[in-house]
mmCIF file of C-alpha atoms in Angstrom:
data_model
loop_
_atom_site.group_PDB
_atom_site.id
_atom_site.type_symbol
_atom_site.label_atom_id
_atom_site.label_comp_id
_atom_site.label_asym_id
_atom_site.label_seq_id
_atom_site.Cartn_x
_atom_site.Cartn_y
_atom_site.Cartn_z
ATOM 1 C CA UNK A 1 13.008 18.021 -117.846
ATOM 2 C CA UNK A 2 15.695 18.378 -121.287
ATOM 3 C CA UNK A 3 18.267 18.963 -118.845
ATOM 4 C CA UNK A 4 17.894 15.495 -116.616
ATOM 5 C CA UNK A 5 17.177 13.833 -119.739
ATOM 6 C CA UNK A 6 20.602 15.042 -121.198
ATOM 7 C CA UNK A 7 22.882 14.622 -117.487
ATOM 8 C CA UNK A 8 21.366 11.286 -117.685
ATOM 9 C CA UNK A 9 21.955 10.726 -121.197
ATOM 10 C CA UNK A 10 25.692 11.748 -120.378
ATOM 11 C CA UNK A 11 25.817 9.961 -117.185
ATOM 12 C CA UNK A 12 24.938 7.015 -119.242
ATOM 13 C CA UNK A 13 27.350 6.883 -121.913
ATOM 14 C CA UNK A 14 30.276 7.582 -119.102
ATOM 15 C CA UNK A 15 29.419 4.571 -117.799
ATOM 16 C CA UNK A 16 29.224 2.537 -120.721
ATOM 17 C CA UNK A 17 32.053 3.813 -121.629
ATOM 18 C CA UNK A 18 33.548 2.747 -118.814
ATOM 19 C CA UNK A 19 32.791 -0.731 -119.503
ATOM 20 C CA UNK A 20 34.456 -0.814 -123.408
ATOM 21 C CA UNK A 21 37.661 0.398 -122.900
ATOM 22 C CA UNK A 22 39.895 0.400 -119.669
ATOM 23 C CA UNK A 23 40.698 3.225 -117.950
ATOM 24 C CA UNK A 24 41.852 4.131 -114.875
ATOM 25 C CA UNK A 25 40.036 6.979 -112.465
ATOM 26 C CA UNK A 26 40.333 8.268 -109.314
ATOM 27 C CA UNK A 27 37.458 8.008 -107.051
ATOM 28 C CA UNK A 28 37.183 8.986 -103.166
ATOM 29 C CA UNK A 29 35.791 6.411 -100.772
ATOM 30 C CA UNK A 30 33.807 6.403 -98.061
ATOM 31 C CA UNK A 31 36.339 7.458 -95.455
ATOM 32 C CA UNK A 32 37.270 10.148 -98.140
ATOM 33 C CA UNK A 33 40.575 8.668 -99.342
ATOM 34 C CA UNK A 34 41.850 9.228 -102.879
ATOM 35 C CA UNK A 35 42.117 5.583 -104.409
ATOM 36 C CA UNK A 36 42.471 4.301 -108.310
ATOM 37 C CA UNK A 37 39.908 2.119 -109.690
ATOM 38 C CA UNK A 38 40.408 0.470 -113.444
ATOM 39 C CA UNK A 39 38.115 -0.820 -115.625
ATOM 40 C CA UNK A 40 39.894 -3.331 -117.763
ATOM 41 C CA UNK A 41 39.405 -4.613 -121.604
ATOM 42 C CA UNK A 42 39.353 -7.576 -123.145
ATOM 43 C CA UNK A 43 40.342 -7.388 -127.113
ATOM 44 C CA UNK A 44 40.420 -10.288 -129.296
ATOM 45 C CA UNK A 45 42.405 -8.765 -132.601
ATOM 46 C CA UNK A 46 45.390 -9.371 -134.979
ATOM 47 C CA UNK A 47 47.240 -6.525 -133.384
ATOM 48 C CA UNK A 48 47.731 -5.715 -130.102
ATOM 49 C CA UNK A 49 45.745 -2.519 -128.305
ATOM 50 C CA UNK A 50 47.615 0.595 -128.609
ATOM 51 C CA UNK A 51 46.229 1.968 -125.343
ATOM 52 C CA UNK A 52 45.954 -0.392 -122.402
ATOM 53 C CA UNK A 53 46.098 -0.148 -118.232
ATOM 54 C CA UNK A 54 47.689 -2.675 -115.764
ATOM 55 C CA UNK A 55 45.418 -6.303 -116.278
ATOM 56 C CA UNK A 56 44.112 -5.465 -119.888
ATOM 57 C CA UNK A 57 43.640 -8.582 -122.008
ATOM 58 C CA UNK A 58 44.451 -9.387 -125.482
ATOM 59 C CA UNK A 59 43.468 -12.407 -127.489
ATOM 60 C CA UNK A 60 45.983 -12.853 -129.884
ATOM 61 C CA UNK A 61 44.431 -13.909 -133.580
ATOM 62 C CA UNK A 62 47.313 -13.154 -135.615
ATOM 63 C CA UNK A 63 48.609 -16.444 -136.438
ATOM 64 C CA UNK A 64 47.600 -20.597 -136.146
ATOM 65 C CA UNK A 65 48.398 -20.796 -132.744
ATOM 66 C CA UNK A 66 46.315 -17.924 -130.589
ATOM 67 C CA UNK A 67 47.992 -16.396 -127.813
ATOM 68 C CA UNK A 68 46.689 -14.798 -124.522
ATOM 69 C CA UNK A 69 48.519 -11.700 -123.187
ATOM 70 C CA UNK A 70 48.178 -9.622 -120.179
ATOM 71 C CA UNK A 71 49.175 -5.995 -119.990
ATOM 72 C CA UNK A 72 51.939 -5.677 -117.283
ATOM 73 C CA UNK A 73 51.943 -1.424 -116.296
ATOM 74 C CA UNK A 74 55.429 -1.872 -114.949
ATOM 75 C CA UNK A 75 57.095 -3.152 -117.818
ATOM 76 C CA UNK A 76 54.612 -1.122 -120.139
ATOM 77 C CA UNK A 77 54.083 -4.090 -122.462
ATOM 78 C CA UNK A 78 52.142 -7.274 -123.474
ATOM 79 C CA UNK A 79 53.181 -10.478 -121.393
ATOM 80 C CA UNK A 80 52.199 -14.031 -122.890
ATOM 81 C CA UNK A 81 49.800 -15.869 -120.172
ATOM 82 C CA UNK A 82 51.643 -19.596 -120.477
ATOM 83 C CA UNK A 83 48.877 -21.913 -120.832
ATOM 84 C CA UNK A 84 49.255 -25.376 -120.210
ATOM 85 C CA UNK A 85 50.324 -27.189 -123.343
ATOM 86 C CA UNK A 86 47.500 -28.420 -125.724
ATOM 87 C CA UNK A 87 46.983 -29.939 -128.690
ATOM 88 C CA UNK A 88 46.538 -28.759 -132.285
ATOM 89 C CA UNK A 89 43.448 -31.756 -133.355
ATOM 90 C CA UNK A 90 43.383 -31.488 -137.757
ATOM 91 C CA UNK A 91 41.649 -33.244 -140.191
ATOM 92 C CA UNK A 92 38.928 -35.201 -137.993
ATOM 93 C CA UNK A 93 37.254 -38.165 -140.590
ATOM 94 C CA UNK A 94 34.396 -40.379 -139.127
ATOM 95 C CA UNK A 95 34.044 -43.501 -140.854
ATOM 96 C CA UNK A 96 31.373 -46.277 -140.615
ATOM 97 C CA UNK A 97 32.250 -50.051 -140.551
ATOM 98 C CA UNK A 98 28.148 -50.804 -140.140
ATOM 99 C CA UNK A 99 28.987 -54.990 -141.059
ATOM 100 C CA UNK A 100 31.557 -55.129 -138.049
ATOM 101 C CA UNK A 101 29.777 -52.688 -135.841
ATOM 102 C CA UNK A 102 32.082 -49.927 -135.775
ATOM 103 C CA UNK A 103 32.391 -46.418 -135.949
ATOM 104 C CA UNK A 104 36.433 -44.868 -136.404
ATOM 105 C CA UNK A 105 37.240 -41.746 -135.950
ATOM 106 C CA UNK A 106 40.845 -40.820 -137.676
ATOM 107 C CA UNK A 107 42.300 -37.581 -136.452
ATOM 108 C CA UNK A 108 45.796 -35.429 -136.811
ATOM 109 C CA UNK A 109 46.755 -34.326 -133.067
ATOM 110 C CA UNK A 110 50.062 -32.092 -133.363
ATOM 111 C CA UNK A 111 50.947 -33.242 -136.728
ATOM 112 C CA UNK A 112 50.848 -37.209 -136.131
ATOM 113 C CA UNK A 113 47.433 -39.243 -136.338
ATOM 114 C CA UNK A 114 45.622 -41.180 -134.068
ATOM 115 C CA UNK A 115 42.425 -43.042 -134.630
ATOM 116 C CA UNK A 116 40.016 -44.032 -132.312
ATOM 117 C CA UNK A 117 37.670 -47.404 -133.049
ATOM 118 C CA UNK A 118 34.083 -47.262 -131.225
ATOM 119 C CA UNK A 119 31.642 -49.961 -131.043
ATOM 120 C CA UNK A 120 28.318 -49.059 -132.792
ATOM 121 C CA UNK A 121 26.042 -50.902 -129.969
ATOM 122 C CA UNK A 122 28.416 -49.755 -127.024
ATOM 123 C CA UNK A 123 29.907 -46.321 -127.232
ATOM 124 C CA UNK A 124 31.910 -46.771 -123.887
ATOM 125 C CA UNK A 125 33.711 -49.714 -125.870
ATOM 126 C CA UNK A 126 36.628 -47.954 -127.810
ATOM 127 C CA UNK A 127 40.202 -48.914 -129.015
ATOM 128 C CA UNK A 128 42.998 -46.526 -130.232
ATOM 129 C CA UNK A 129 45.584 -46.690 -132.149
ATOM 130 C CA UNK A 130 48.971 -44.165 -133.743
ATOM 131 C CA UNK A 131 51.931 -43.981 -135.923
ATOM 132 C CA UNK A 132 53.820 -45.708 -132.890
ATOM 133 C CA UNK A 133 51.670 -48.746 -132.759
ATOM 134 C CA UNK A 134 51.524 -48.908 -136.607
ATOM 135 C CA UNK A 135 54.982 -47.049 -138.004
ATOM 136 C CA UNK A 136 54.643 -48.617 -141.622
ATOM 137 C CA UNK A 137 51.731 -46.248 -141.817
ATOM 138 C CA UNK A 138 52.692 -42.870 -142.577
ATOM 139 C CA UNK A 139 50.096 -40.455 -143.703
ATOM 140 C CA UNK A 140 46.869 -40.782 -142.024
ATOM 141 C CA UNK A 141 44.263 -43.714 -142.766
ATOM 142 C CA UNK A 142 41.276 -41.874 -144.134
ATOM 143 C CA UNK A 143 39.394 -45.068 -146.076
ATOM 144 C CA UNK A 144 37.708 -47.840 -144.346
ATOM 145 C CA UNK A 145 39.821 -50.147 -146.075
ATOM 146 C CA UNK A 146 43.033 -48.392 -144.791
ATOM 147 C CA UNK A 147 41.342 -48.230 -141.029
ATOM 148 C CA UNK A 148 40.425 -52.326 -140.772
ATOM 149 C CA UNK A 149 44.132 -52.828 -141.476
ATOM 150 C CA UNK A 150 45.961 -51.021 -137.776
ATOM 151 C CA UNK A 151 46.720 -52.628 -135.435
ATOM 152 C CA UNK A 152 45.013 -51.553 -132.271
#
């Protein structure tokens, strides 16, 4: 009975190991030919895995902008996934205007605001406005008084 318990114990943590870090193994199929099987990672760090097989992923924390990579076997290195472009939202105010029946929300997307004006009584209602529509306005509006003033 101690030994199953232990093969099992061992079988176990082989195949949960399996399932934390990738590895590569050969296995024999059915029709008894040799093939490779990998079990791939996914890390999320500052640093990139020191130890990683063909597909591994790494989630790239080490600066603002977080980066994807894939490991490539043949070049034996980290390859940025290209994402489609997207933008960096900052600094999101909401503001009541209850007496006019609205409800702005002022935002920095990629380093140049944008605010959006909702009705209170009709959500679907909404205006926006930016520094192109208003360009004597520089640094975001952030005060209700600064927000009934643009232009939208």
């Amino acid at each position: 009975m101690n030994k199953r318990l232990l093969f099992l114990s061992a079988l176990l943590l082989v195949v949960s190991a399996s399932f934390v870090w990738g590895q590569e193994a050969t296995v024999i199929d059915r029709k008894g030919t040799l093939k490779k099987v990998t079990s791939n990672s996914f890390t999320v760090s500052a640093t990139q895995p020191q130890e990683a097989v063909e597909a591994d992923m790494w989630y790239s924390v080490s600066d603002s902008i977080n980066r994807l990579y894939v490991f490539d076997q043949d070049l034996n290195d980290w390859v940025m996934i290209q994402l489609a472009d997207y933008n960096k939202v900052t600094n999101e105010i909401f503001v009541e205007d209850v007496p006019n029946g609205y409800l702005y929300v002022s935002l920095m997307i990629n380093d140049q605001w944008k605010v959006i004006r909702y009705e209170i009584n009709n959500v679907n209602s909404e205006a926006e406005t930016g520094q192109t529509s208003n360009p004597s306005v520089t640094q975001q509006p952030t005060t209700l008084a600064q927000l009934q003033t643009l232009s939208f």
